[in-house]
Coordinates of C-alpha atoms in Angstrom, one line a residue:
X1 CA 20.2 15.6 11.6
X2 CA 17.4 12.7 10.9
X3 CA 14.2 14.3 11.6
X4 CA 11.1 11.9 13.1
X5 CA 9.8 11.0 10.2
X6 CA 13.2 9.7 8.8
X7 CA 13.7 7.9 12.1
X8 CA 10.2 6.3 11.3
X9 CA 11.4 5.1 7.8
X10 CA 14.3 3.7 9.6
X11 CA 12.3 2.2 12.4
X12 CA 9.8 0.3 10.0
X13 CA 12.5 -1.1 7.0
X14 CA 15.0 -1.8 9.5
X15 CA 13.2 -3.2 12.8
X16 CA 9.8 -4.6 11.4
X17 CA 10.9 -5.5 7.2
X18 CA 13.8 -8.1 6.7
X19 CA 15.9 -7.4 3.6
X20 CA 17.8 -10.8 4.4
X21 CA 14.3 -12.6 4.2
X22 CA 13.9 -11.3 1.1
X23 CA 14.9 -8.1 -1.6
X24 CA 11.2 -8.1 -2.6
X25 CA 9.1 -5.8 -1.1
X26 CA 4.5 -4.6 -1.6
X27 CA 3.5 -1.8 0.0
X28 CA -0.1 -0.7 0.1
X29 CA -1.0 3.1 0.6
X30 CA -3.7 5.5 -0.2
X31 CA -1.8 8.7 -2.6
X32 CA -2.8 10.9 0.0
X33 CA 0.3 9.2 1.4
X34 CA 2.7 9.3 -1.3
X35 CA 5.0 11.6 -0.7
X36 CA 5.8 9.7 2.2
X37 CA 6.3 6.7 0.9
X38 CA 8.3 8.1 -2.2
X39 CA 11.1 8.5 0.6
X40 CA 10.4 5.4 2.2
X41 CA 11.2 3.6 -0.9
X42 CA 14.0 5.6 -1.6
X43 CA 15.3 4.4 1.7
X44 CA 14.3 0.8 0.8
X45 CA 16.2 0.8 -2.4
X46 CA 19.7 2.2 -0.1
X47 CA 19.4 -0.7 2.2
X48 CA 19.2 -3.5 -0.3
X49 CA 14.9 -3.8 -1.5
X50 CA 15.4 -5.1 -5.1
X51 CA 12.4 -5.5 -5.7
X52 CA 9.5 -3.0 -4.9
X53 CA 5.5 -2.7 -5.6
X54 CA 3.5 -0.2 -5.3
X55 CA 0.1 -0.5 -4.5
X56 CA -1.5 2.8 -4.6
X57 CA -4.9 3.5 -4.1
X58 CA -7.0 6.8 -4.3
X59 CA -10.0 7.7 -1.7
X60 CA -11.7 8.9 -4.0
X61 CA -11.7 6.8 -6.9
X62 CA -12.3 3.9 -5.1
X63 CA -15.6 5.7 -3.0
X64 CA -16.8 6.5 -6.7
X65 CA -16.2 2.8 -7.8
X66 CA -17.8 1.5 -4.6
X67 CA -20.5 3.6 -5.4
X68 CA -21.3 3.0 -8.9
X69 CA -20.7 -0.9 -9.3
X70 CA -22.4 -4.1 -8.4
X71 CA -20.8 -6.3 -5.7
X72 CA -20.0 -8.7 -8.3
X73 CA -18.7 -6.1 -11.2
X74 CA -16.4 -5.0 -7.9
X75 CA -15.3 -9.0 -7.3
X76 CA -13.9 -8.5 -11.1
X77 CA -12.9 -5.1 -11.2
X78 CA -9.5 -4.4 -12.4
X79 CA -8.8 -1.7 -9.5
X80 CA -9.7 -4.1 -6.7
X81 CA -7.9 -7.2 -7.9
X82 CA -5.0 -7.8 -5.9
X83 CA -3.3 -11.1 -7.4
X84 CA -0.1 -9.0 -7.0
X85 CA -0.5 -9.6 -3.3
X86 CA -0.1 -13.5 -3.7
X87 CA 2.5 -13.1 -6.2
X88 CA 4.7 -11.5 -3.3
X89 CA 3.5 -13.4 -1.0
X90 CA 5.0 -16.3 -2.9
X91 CA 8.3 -14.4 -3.0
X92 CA 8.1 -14.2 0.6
X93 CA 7.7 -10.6 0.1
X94 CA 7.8 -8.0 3.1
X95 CA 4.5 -6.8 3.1
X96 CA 3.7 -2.7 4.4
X97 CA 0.2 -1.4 4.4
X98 CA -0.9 1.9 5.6
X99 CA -3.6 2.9 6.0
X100 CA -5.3 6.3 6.0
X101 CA -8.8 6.9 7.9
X102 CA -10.7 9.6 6.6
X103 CA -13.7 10.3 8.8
X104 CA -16.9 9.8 7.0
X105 CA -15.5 8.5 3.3
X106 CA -17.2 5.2 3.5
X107 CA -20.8 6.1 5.3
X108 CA -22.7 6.0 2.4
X109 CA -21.6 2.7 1.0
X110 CA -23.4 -0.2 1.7
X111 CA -21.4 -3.1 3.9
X112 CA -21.8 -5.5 1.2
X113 CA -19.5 -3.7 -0.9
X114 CA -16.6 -3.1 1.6

């Protein structure tokens, strides 16, 4: 029996991502949701995703980065680059991002940064 959040996994590679459009596949996450997404890949692979990035991000390496660099240090950081995204998005990649609000992780940096 599929629980809900197989029927999810389902639901998003099969009614929102198009494997015909193309085998190549981003998704964006914080590692709080990795476990998750392990499956969800897993999944991806079975129904014909070739090939699949993982952009992973961590809450609270990136608060710490935020808060300890420049604005223009963070333009060039390594960690915030994402020419992977335009890479795939010359692919015409299928593109899933999650997000994950955590109340209060961001108060204390400055909007400039974000």
């Amino acid at each position: 029996m599929k629980t809900k959040e197989d029927k999810y996994i389902e639901l998003l590679l099969k009614k929102c991502m198009d494997v015909n459009k193309s085998k190549s596949l981003l998704i964006s996450y914080n590692s709080i949701n990795s476990d998750f997404v392990e499956k969800l890949v897993k999944k991806a692979k079975r129904i014909g995703f070739k090939d699949i990035f993982l952009d992973e991000k961590n809450l609270t390496k990136e608060v710490k980065l935020l808060n300890e660099l420049t604005v223009e240090e963070i333009k060039t950081h390594s960690y915030f680059n994402e020419e992977k995204w335009d890479e795939y998005a010359k692919k015409n990649a299928n593109f899933l991002m999650f997000s994950t609000y955590v109340p209060g992780a961001m108060e204390d940096i400055p909007s400039e940064k974000l």
